[in-house]
Amino acid sequence: MPRSSPSLSNLARAAEFESRLLGQIPFTPTESQERFAHVWSRFIVSEKPRCALVLRGYAGTGKTTAVGAVVRTLRDARQKCVLLAPTGRAAKVLAGHAGQDASTIHRHIYRPKRNPEGGTAYGLMPNRRTDTLFIVDEASMIGESGGLPSGGFQYRSLLDDLVEFVYSGHGCRLMLIGDDAQLPPVGASESPALQGPKLRDAFDLTLAEVTLNDVVRQELDSAILSNAHDLRMRMAVTDVHNPVPLPHFEPGPGLQRVFGQELEDLLVDLHAKHGEDNLVVITRSNKRAVQFNQQIRARVLWQEDDLNAGDRLMVVANNYHWLADHEELATNLIANGDTLIVDRILSRFKRYDTPFAEAEVRLADVPDYPSFSVHINLSVLTSERASQSRAERKALYDEVSADHSHLGSKGKIHEATNADPCYQALQVKFAYA
């Protein structure tokens, strides 16, 4: 049974963890990092139920350093942790900083299962781990949607599913990391996974919160951080009735102002120097991203067709179909945010007034895994939407199911529709912007 106050042995363990964690930070810790070490060490030994910790902090305050220190501390103490992130790119970055493999949330917590009609449905995997810390980075991206289908075309909350999964394992804990000043999930005004009171009330968590707000010495000369800090300070004092103008961003170390007529030559040089995997253009809208992707492919990469071998694609909707028979992988999920590389175009065709391609692709984040065949919905590549809308998805379902109406029963029609390669065609965007 959980105790009402920490025992002396737990206080001693907490003090040891705190000392170990601070020792893993490769420079003099800031005040807020010291506060985090104190809170984290109590959190990791607490005997209270459903323990969780939210770590907030903006760029330059040492979140990445803190996460790496936590992973190394647990490894030295022979305690278990699992690293998760909302997207494949975020998981790859987290793994690089922490020195341990990381996975997308979807890939780790969901599995396929047969539904009563004989088709494929998806459920939470059982959490067979015990006494494990689940560390989730970029938690500001976790929304109150994007979880499992709950019937029809409605969806459960990914946050609900994550919390349910973690605490179904005996003695497991959850640590959510993010920056609440970053853009919240699409359609939301705030990031629910970083809202302490809401997390505590909605999930009955024993919750601790720490905010890193001291800039580490190594980042003080960064022009990116300096301008971001200026912008953040303005955001803190503005409201709808008293708007504050955007600051004039000043160039400096790490930040260069580029004029339009210089951009193409710069992108050509950067692609040649760093490669496509280490360069991305960030823009403010899906429409602009489509335009940048088209121009980069045409004028920098010299790609002429709508899709070519060598193209890098970003998945924009979860798909469990194309890896369903690949038992050697931990999951059959191709997750939203995963990057694919096109190895070969097998065919192009049109169906339901929609262009499709059959192609061989491989997972950029699983370089040793061989390529596999998929269908790709080419209309999504150039759409200004982030992905197919629910109405578009429903319309495609209706058209595909009409082709299988001869099967008679609703169950057989539904199963055939869900197995149809055009209905299951990957929704992707080019990954250059």
Short mmCIF file of C-alpha atoms in Angstrom, two decimals:
data_model
loop_
_atom_site.label_atom_id
_atom_site.label_comp_id
_atom_site.label_asym_id
_atom_site.label_seq_id
_atom_site.Cartn_x
_atom_site.Cartn_y
_atom_site.Cartn_z
CA MET A 1 0.00 0.00 0.00
CA PRO A 2 1.25 3.55 -0.72
CA ARG A 3 2.40 5.39 2.38
CA SER A 4 1.20 8.83 3.43
CA SER A 5 4.74 10.17 3.90
CA PRO A 6 8.12 9.15 2.50
CA SER A 7 10.10 6.68 4.57
CA LEU A 8 13.65 7.41 5.68
CA SER A 9 14.91 4.79 3.25
CA ASN A 10 13.07 6.50 0.39
CA LEU A 11 14.48 9.88 1.37
CA ALA A 12 17.96 8.37 1.31
CA ARG A 13 17.29 6.81 -2.10
CA ALA A 14 15.96 10.14 -3.37
CA ALA A 15 19.07 11.94 -2.15
CA GLU A 16 21.25 9.38 -3.92
CA PHE A 17 19.28 9.73 -7.17
CA GLU A 18 19.50 13.52 -6.94
CA SER A 19 23.26 13.38 -6.52
CA ARG A 20 23.63 10.92 -9.41
CA LEU A 21 21.44 13.01 -11.70
CA LEU A 22 23.33 16.23 -11.01
CA GLY A 23 26.56 14.33 -11.63
CA GLN A 24 25.33 13.39 -15.11
CA ILE A 25 24.92 17.03 -16.16
CA PRO A 26 28.18 17.93 -17.96
CA PHE A 27 28.32 21.53 -16.71
CA THR A 28 27.29 23.53 -13.67
CA PRO A 29 23.50 23.07 -13.36
CA THR A 30 21.23 26.08 -13.43
CA GLU A 31 18.92 26.77 -10.49
CA SER A 32 15.94 25.33 -12.33
CA GLN A 33 17.92 22.21 -13.30
CA GLU A 34 18.82 21.73 -9.63
CA ARG A 35 15.14 22.11 -8.76
CA PHE A 36 14.26 19.53 -11.42
CA ALA A 37 16.84 17.08 -10.00
CA HIS A 38 15.31 17.48 -6.54
CA VAL A 39 11.73 16.96 -7.75
CA TRP A 40 12.59 14.11 -10.14
CA SER A 41 14.48 12.17 -7.46
CA ARG A 42 11.43 12.29 -5.16
CA PHE A 43 9.14 11.38 -8.03
CA ILE A 44 11.17 8.31 -9.05
CA VAL A 45 11.11 6.76 -5.54
CA SER A 46 7.59 7.82 -4.53
CA GLU A 47 5.26 5.04 -3.40
CA LYS A 48 2.15 7.07 -4.16
CA PRO A 49 -0.19 5.77 -6.90
CA ARG A 50 -0.08 6.85 -10.56
CA CYS A 51 2.98 9.08 -10.28
CA ALA A 52 3.61 11.52 -13.13
CA LEU A 53 5.98 14.41 -13.77
CA VAL A 54 5.61 17.27 -16.24
CA LEU A 55 8.85 18.99 -17.29
CA ARG A 56 8.40 22.24 -19.20
CA GLY A 57 11.05 24.47 -20.64
CA TYR A 58 11.79 26.48 -23.73
CA ALA A 59 14.79 26.27 -26.03
CA GLY A 60 18.13 26.75 -24.32
CA THR A 61 17.03 25.92 -20.78
CA GLY A 62 18.51 22.43 -20.79
CA LYS A 63 15.53 20.08 -21.29
CA THR A 64 17.56 17.88 -23.62
CA THR A 65 20.45 17.78 -21.15
CA ALA A 66 18.06 16.89 -18.34
CA VAL A 67 16.53 14.02 -20.31
CA GLY A 68 19.94 12.60 -21.19
CA ALA A 69 20.97 12.83 -17.54
CA VAL A 70 17.80 10.99 -16.46
CA VAL A 71 18.39 8.15 -18.93
CA ARG A 72 22.03 7.74 -17.89
CA THR A 73 21.12 7.87 -14.20
CA LEU A 74 18.52 5.14 -14.58
CA ARG A 75 20.87 3.04 -16.70
CA ASP A 76 23.60 3.26 -14.03
CA ALA A 77 21.03 2.31 -11.37
CA ARG A 78 19.84 -0.60 -13.56
CA GLN A 79 16.33 0.77 -13.67
CA LYS A 80 14.18 0.68 -16.80
CA CYS A 81 12.92 3.51 -18.97
CA VAL A 82 11.17 3.73 -22.34
CA LEU A 83 11.54 6.74 -24.66
CA LEU A 84 8.55 7.86 -26.72
CA ALA A 85 7.62 10.80 -28.94
CA PRO A 86 4.58 11.74 -31.06
CA THR A 87 6.38 11.53 -34.44
CA GLY A 88 9.14 9.52 -36.03
CA ARG A 89 11.35 12.58 -36.45
CA ALA A 90 10.92 13.56 -32.79
CA ALA A 91 11.67 9.98 -31.69
CA LYS A 92 14.86 9.96 -33.78
CA VAL A 93 16.04 13.24 -32.23
CA LEU A 94 15.21 12.00 -28.72
CA ALA A 95 17.13 8.76 -29.28
CA GLY A 96 20.17 10.67 -30.50
CA HIS A 97 20.26 12.94 -27.46
CA ALA A 98 19.52 10.20 -24.91
CA GLY A 99 21.73 7.47 -26.36
CA GLN A 100 18.89 4.96 -26.26
CA ASP A 101 16.33 3.73 -28.78
CA ALA A 102 13.07 5.66 -28.94
CA SER A 103 9.73 4.90 -30.58
CA THR A 104 6.65 6.78 -31.67
CA ILE A 105 3.78 6.58 -29.21
CA HIS A 106 1.50 4.90 -31.75
CA ARG A 107 4.10 2.31 -32.66
CA HIS A 108 4.62 1.38 -29.01
CA ILE A 109 1.12 1.25 -27.56
CA TYR A 110 -1.18 -0.02 -30.34
CA ARG A 111 -1.59 -3.44 -31.94
CA PRO A 112 -3.97 -4.94 -34.51
CA LYS A 113 -6.69 -7.41 -33.57
CA ARG A 114 -9.60 -9.12 -35.31
CA ASN A 115 -13.02 -7.52 -34.90
CA PRO A 116 -16.29 -9.50 -34.67
CA GLU A 117 -16.91 -8.96 -38.40
CA GLY A 118 -13.60 -10.58 -39.30
CA GLY A 119 -11.85 -7.34 -40.21
CA THR A 120 -8.90 -5.64 -38.55
CA ALA A 121 -9.37 -3.32 -35.60
CA TYR A 122 -6.80 -1.83 -33.26
CA GLY A 123 -6.43 -1.89 -29.52
CA LEU A 124 -3.96 -1.00 -26.83
CA MET A 125 -1.10 -3.41 -26.40
CA PRO A 126 -0.83 -4.85 -22.90
CA ASN A 127 1.86 -3.04 -20.93
CA ARG A 128 3.88 -5.98 -19.66
CA ARG A 129 6.57 -3.79 -18.18
CA THR A 130 6.92 -3.26 -14.45
CA ASP A 131 8.58 -0.44 -12.50
CA THR A 132 9.41 1.40 -15.72
CA LEU A 133 9.60 5.14 -16.39
CA PHE A 134 7.99 6.17 -19.69
CA ILE A 135 9.59 9.40 -20.93
CA VAL A 136 7.54 11.22 -23.59
CA ASP A 137 9.24 14.12 -25.38
CA GLU A 138 7.53 16.86 -27.44
CA ALA A 139 4.39 16.32 -25.36
CA SER A 140 2.96 19.64 -26.57
CA MET A 141 2.10 17.78 -29.81
CA ILE A 142 -0.13 15.22 -28.05
CA GLY A 143 -3.74 16.18 -28.64
CA GLU A 144 -7.14 15.04 -27.48
CA SER A 145 -7.66 13.20 -30.76
CA GLY A 146 -5.61 10.89 -32.95
CA GLY A 147 -6.11 7.81 -30.82
CA LEU A 148 -7.90 4.60 -31.67
CA PRO A 149 -11.13 4.54 -33.68
CA SER A 150 -14.03 4.20 -31.28
CA GLY A 151 -16.62 3.41 -33.93
CA GLY A 152 -17.58 4.91 -37.27
CA PHE A 153 -15.27 7.78 -38.02
CA GLN A 154 -14.88 9.07 -34.46
CA TYR A 155 -11.61 8.75 -32.54
CA ARG A 156 -10.53 8.48 -28.96
CA SER A 157 -7.87 10.65 -27.38
CA LEU A 158 -4.23 9.70 -27.87
CA LEU A 159 -3.55 11.20 -24.45
CA ASP A 160 -6.21 8.95 -22.89
CA ASP A 161 -4.70 5.90 -24.56
CA LEU A 162 -1.15 6.78 -23.50
CA VAL A 163 -2.10 7.26 -19.85
CA GLU A 164 -4.19 4.08 -19.81
CA PHE A 165 -1.33 2.09 -21.34
CA VAL A 166 1.37 3.35 -18.96
CA TYR A 167 -0.56 2.78 -15.74
CA SER A 168 -1.76 -0.66 -16.74
CA GLY A 169 1.81 -1.78 -15.98
CA HIS A 170 2.63 -2.41 -12.31
CA GLY A 171 4.72 0.37 -10.79
CA CYS A 172 5.08 2.31 -14.06
CA ARG A 173 5.46 6.09 -14.14
CA LEU A 174 5.02 8.79 -16.77
CA MET A 175 7.23 11.81 -17.49
CA LEU A 176 5.93 14.33 -20.03
CA ILE A 177 8.37 16.84 -21.51
CA GLY A 178 7.62 19.84 -23.68
CA ASP A 179 7.38 23.56 -24.26
CA ASP A 180 3.91 24.98 -23.64
CA ALA A 181 4.77 28.04 -25.75
CA GLN A 182 5.07 25.89 -28.85
CA LEU A 183 2.09 25.51 -31.14
CA PRO A 184 -0.58 23.28 -29.57
CA PRO A 185 -2.09 20.35 -31.48
CA VAL A 186 -4.16 21.23 -34.54
CA GLY A 187 -7.56 22.58 -33.50
CA ALA A 188 -6.55 23.17 -29.86
CA SER A 189 -5.80 26.40 -28.02
CA GLU A 190 -3.42 24.75 -25.54
CA SER A 191 -1.39 21.57 -25.16
CA PRO A 192 -3.46 19.23 -22.95
CA ALA A 193 -0.53 16.95 -22.10
CA LEU A 194 1.27 19.87 -20.39
CA GLN A 195 -1.69 21.25 -18.41
CA GLY A 196 -0.99 20.07 -14.87
CA PRO A 197 -4.38 20.67 -13.20
CA LYS A 198 -6.27 19.07 -16.08
CA LEU A 199 -3.96 16.04 -16.11
CA ARG A 200 -4.35 15.63 -12.37
CA ASP A 201 -8.13 15.84 -12.43
CA ALA A 202 -8.79 13.90 -15.64
CA PHE A 203 -6.50 10.95 -14.87
CA ASP A 204 -6.29 10.94 -11.06
CA LEU A 205 -2.52 11.37 -11.16
CA THR A 206 -0.07 12.07 -8.37
CA LEU A 207 1.51 14.88 -10.36
CA ALA A 208 4.63 16.98 -9.95
CA GLU A 209 5.53 19.90 -12.24
CA VAL A 210 8.84 21.63 -12.97
CA THR A 211 9.58 24.47 -15.37
CA LEU A 212 13.10 25.15 -16.60
CA ASN A 213 13.44 28.91 -17.10
CA ASP A 214 17.17 29.59 -16.77
CA VAL A 215 19.15 29.77 -19.99
CA VAL A 216 22.21 27.53 -19.82
CA ARG A 217 25.51 29.32 -20.30
CA GLN A 218 26.32 27.43 -23.51
CA GLU A 219 23.26 28.96 -25.22
CA LEU A 220 23.69 32.60 -24.21
CA ASP A 221 25.32 33.61 -27.51
CA SER A 222 22.71 31.95 -29.73
CA ALA A 223 20.85 34.45 -31.90
CA ILE A 224 18.02 31.94 -32.28
CA LEU A 225 17.59 31.75 -28.52
CA SER A 226 17.95 35.51 -28.06
CA ASN A 227 15.20 36.27 -30.57
CA ALA A 228 12.99 33.47 -29.25
CA HIS A 229 13.36 34.85 -25.72
CA ASP A 230 12.40 38.34 -26.94
CA LEU A 231 9.33 36.93 -28.66
CA ARG A 232 8.36 34.93 -25.58
CA MET A 233 8.60 37.99 -23.36
CA ARG A 234 6.30 39.89 -25.72
CA MET A 235 3.83 37.00 -25.74
CA ALA A 236 3.73 37.08 -21.94
CA VAL A 237 2.45 40.67 -21.85
CA THR A 238 0.13 40.71 -24.86
CA ASP A 239 -3.56 39.89 -25.10
CA VAL A 240 -6.33 40.32 -27.66
CA HIS A 241 -7.09 43.81 -26.36
CA ASN A 242 -3.46 44.92 -26.14
CA PRO A 243 -1.53 43.35 -29.03
CA VAL A 244 2.23 43.80 -29.12
CA PRO A 245 3.98 44.03 -32.52
CA LEU A 246 6.33 41.25 -33.55
CA PRO A 247 10.00 42.03 -32.84
CA HIS A 248 12.49 42.70 -35.59
CA PHE A 249 14.62 39.55 -35.54
CA GLU A 250 18.33 40.29 -35.44
CA PRO A 251 20.84 38.01 -37.24
CA GLY A 252 23.72 36.51 -35.29
CA PRO A 253 25.33 33.14 -34.48
CA GLY A 254 23.03 30.46 -35.89
CA LEU A 255 20.64 32.93 -37.54
CA GLN A 256 21.07 34.41 -41.01
CA ARG A 257 18.67 36.63 -42.92
CA VAL A 258 18.19 35.38 -46.49
CA PHE A 259 16.51 37.39 -49.24
CA GLY A 260 14.25 35.75 -51.78
CA GLN A 261 16.64 36.00 -54.70
CA GLU A 262 19.34 34.23 -52.66
CA LEU A 263 17.23 31.33 -51.40
CA GLU A 264 17.52 28.94 -54.36
CA ASP A 265 21.32 29.07 -54.49
CA LEU A 266 21.50 28.68 -50.72
CA LEU A 267 19.25 25.60 -50.77
CA VAL A 268 21.32 24.04 -53.56
CA ASP A 269 24.51 24.57 -51.54
CA LEU A 270 22.99 23.28 -48.30
CA HIS A 271 21.56 20.15 -49.95
CA ALA A 272 24.97 19.41 -51.46
CA LYS A 273 26.76 20.02 -48.17
CA HIS A 274 24.43 18.42 -45.63
CA GLY A 275 22.15 16.07 -47.59
CA GLU A 276 18.37 15.95 -47.73
CA ASP A 277 18.00 14.24 -44.35
CA ASN A 278 19.67 17.11 -42.49
CA LEU A 279 17.86 20.02 -44.09
CA VAL A 280 14.25 21.13 -43.83
CA VAL A 281 12.40 24.32 -44.72
CA ILE A 282 9.95 25.50 -42.05
CA THR A 283 7.00 27.56 -43.19
CA ARG A 284 3.79 28.80 -41.64
CA SER A 285 1.09 26.93 -43.56
CA ASN A 286 0.35 23.72 -45.42
CA LYS A 287 -0.19 25.78 -48.57
CA ARG A 288 3.29 27.29 -48.39
CA ALA A 289 4.81 23.89 -47.57
CA VAL A 290 3.28 22.44 -50.74
CA GLN A 291 4.72 25.31 -52.78
CA PHE A 292 8.19 24.97 -51.24
CA ASN A 293 8.18 21.20 -51.75
CA GLN A 294 7.26 21.60 -55.41
CA GLN A 295 9.97 24.19 -56.05
CA ILE A 296 12.67 22.30 -54.13
CA ARG A 297 11.92 19.13 -56.11
CA ALA A 298 11.91 20.98 -59.45
CA ARG A 299 14.72 23.51 -59.02
CA VAL A 300 17.05 21.95 -56.43
CA LEU A 301 16.59 18.20 -56.86
CA TRP A 302 15.64 18.26 -60.56
CA GLN A 303 12.64 15.96 -60.10
CA GLU A 304 10.10 16.22 -62.94
CA ASP A 305 7.38 13.64 -62.24
CA ASP A 306 4.76 13.85 -59.53
CA LEU A 307 6.68 11.14 -57.64
CA ASN A 308 10.18 9.76 -58.26
CA ALA A 309 12.58 7.19 -56.89
CA GLY A 310 14.67 8.89 -54.22
CA ASP A 311 11.86 11.15 -53.01
CA ARG A 312 11.53 11.57 -49.25
CA LEU A 313 7.96 11.41 -47.97
CA MET A 314 6.43 12.21 -44.61
CA VAL A 315 3.45 10.12 -43.52
CA VAL A 316 0.52 12.32 -42.44
CA ALA A 317 -1.96 9.66 -41.29
CA ASN A 318 -1.39 6.45 -39.35
CA ASN A 319 -1.56 3.27 -41.42
CA TYR A 320 -1.55 -0.32 -40.13
CA HIS A 321 -2.21 -2.07 -43.44
CA TRP A 322 1.04 -2.29 -45.38
CA LEU A 323 3.17 -3.83 -42.63
CA ALA A 324 0.45 -6.15 -41.31
CA ASP A 325 2.34 -9.28 -42.42
CA HIS A 326 5.79 -8.05 -41.39
CA GLU A 327 6.09 -9.96 -38.13
CA GLU A 328 9.81 -9.20 -37.76
CA LEU A 329 8.96 -5.57 -36.93
CA ALA A 330 7.83 -4.65 -33.41
CA THR A 331 4.63 -3.15 -34.81
CA ASN A 332 2.81 -2.97 -38.13
CA LEU A 333 2.19 0.75 -37.76
CA ILE A 334 3.45 3.27 -40.30
CA ALA A 335 2.96 6.28 -38.05
CA ASN A 336 2.03 9.88 -38.68
CA GLY A 337 5.38 11.67 -38.89
CA ASP A 338 7.39 8.67 -40.13
CA THR A 339 9.71 9.37 -43.07
CA LEU A 340 9.72 7.06 -46.09
CA ILE A 341 12.21 6.92 -48.96
CA VAL A 342 10.92 5.87 -52.38
CA ASP A 343 13.10 3.17 -53.94
CA ARG A 344 11.06 2.40 -57.06
CA ILE A 345 7.82 3.39 -58.79
CA LEU A 346 5.99 0.24 -59.88
CA SER A 347 2.90 1.75 -61.51
CA ARG A 348 0.61 4.76 -61.71
CA PHE A 349 -3.16 4.57 -62.14
CA LYS A 350 -6.40 6.42 -61.48
CA ARG A 351 -9.39 5.10 -59.55
CA TYR A 352 -12.41 6.92 -58.10
CA ASP A 353 -11.14 10.06 -59.90
CA THR A 354 -8.06 9.91 -57.66
CA PRO A 355 -4.45 9.35 -58.82
CA PHE A 356 -2.53 6.55 -57.11
CA ALA A 357 0.95 5.07 -57.37
CA GLU A 358 2.25 1.66 -56.41
CA ALA A 359 5.79 1.99 -55.11
CA GLU A 360 8.52 0.28 -53.14
CA VAL A 361 9.51 2.34 -50.11
CA ARG A 362 11.62 1.92 -47.00
CA LEU A 363 11.49 3.36 -43.50
CA ALA A 364 14.10 6.09 -43.05
CA ASP A 365 14.31 5.47 -39.31
CA VAL A 366 14.77 1.68 -39.72
CA PRO A 367 17.65 1.71 -42.23
CA ASP A 368 18.38 -2.02 -42.02
CA TYR A 369 14.83 -3.03 -42.90
CA PRO A 370 14.25 -3.84 -46.60
CA SER A 371 11.87 -1.95 -48.86
CA PHE A 372 8.23 -3.01 -49.16
CA SER A 373 5.38 -2.33 -51.58
CA VAL A 374 2.65 0.23 -50.84
CA HIS A 375 -0.03 2.23 -52.62
CA ILE A 376 0.21 6.02 -52.32
CA ASN A 377 -2.65 8.50 -52.69
CA LEU A 378 -1.02 11.10 -54.96
CA SER A 379 -3.77 13.67 -54.43
CA VAL A 380 -2.67 14.19 -50.82
CA LEU A 381 0.87 15.06 -51.95
CA THR A 382 -0.24 18.36 -53.44
CA SER A 383 -3.32 19.05 -51.32
CA GLU A 384 -3.26 22.16 -49.15
CA ARG A 385 -4.88 20.14 -46.36
CA ALA A 386 -2.70 18.43 -43.78
CA SER A 387 -4.34 15.11 -44.71
CA GLN A 388 -7.66 13.81 -46.00
CA SER A 389 -10.62 15.26 -44.15
CA ARG A 390 -13.06 12.90 -42.47
CA ALA A 391 -15.61 13.76 -45.15
CA GLU A 392 -13.12 12.84 -47.89
CA ARG A 393 -12.22 9.66 -46.06
CA LYS A 394 -15.89 8.73 -45.68
CA ALA A 395 -16.57 9.46 -49.37
CA LEU A 396 -13.68 7.22 -50.44
CA TYR A 397 -14.94 4.47 -48.12
CA ASP A 398 -18.39 4.66 -49.71
CA GLU A 399 -16.97 4.46 -53.26
CA VAL A 400 -14.71 1.52 -52.44
CA SER A 401 -17.44 -0.35 -50.55
CA ALA A 402 -19.77 0.06 -53.55
CA ASP A 403 -17.24 -1.97 -55.58
CA HIS A 404 -17.60 -4.79 -53.06
CA SER A 405 -21.39 -4.67 -52.72
CA HIS A 406 -21.68 -8.01 -54.54
CA LEU A 407 -20.34 -9.72 -51.41
CA GLY A 408 -23.74 -9.31 -49.78
CA SER A 409 -23.33 -8.97 -46.03
CA LYS A 410 -22.23 -5.71 -44.42
CA GLY A 411 -19.46 -7.53 -42.59
CA LYS A 412 -17.92 -8.94 -45.75
CA ILE A 413 -18.24 -5.61 -47.57
CA HIS A 414 -16.60 -3.79 -44.66
CA GLU A 415 -13.76 -6.32 -44.46
CA ALA A 416 -13.11 -6.13 -48.21
CA THR A 417 -13.17 -2.33 -48.13
CA ASN A 418 -10.69 -2.17 -45.26
CA ALA A 419 -8.39 -4.53 -47.17
CA ASP A 420 -8.65 -2.57 -50.43
CA PRO A 421 -5.23 -1.12 -51.37
CA CYS A 422 -6.73 2.14 -52.63
CA TYR A 423 -8.69 2.72 -49.43
CA GLN A 424 -5.52 1.90 -47.48
CA ALA A 425 -3.25 3.99 -49.73
CA LEU A 426 -0.71 5.94 -47.72
CA GLN A 427 -1.37 9.62 -47.13
CA VAL A 428 1.97 11.37 -47.48
CA LYS A 429 3.57 14.76 -48.14
CA PHE A 430 7.01 15.52 -49.50
CA ALA A 431 9.41 15.86 -46.58
CA TYR A 432 11.54 18.77 -47.80
CA ALA A 433 9.37 21.49 -46.23
#
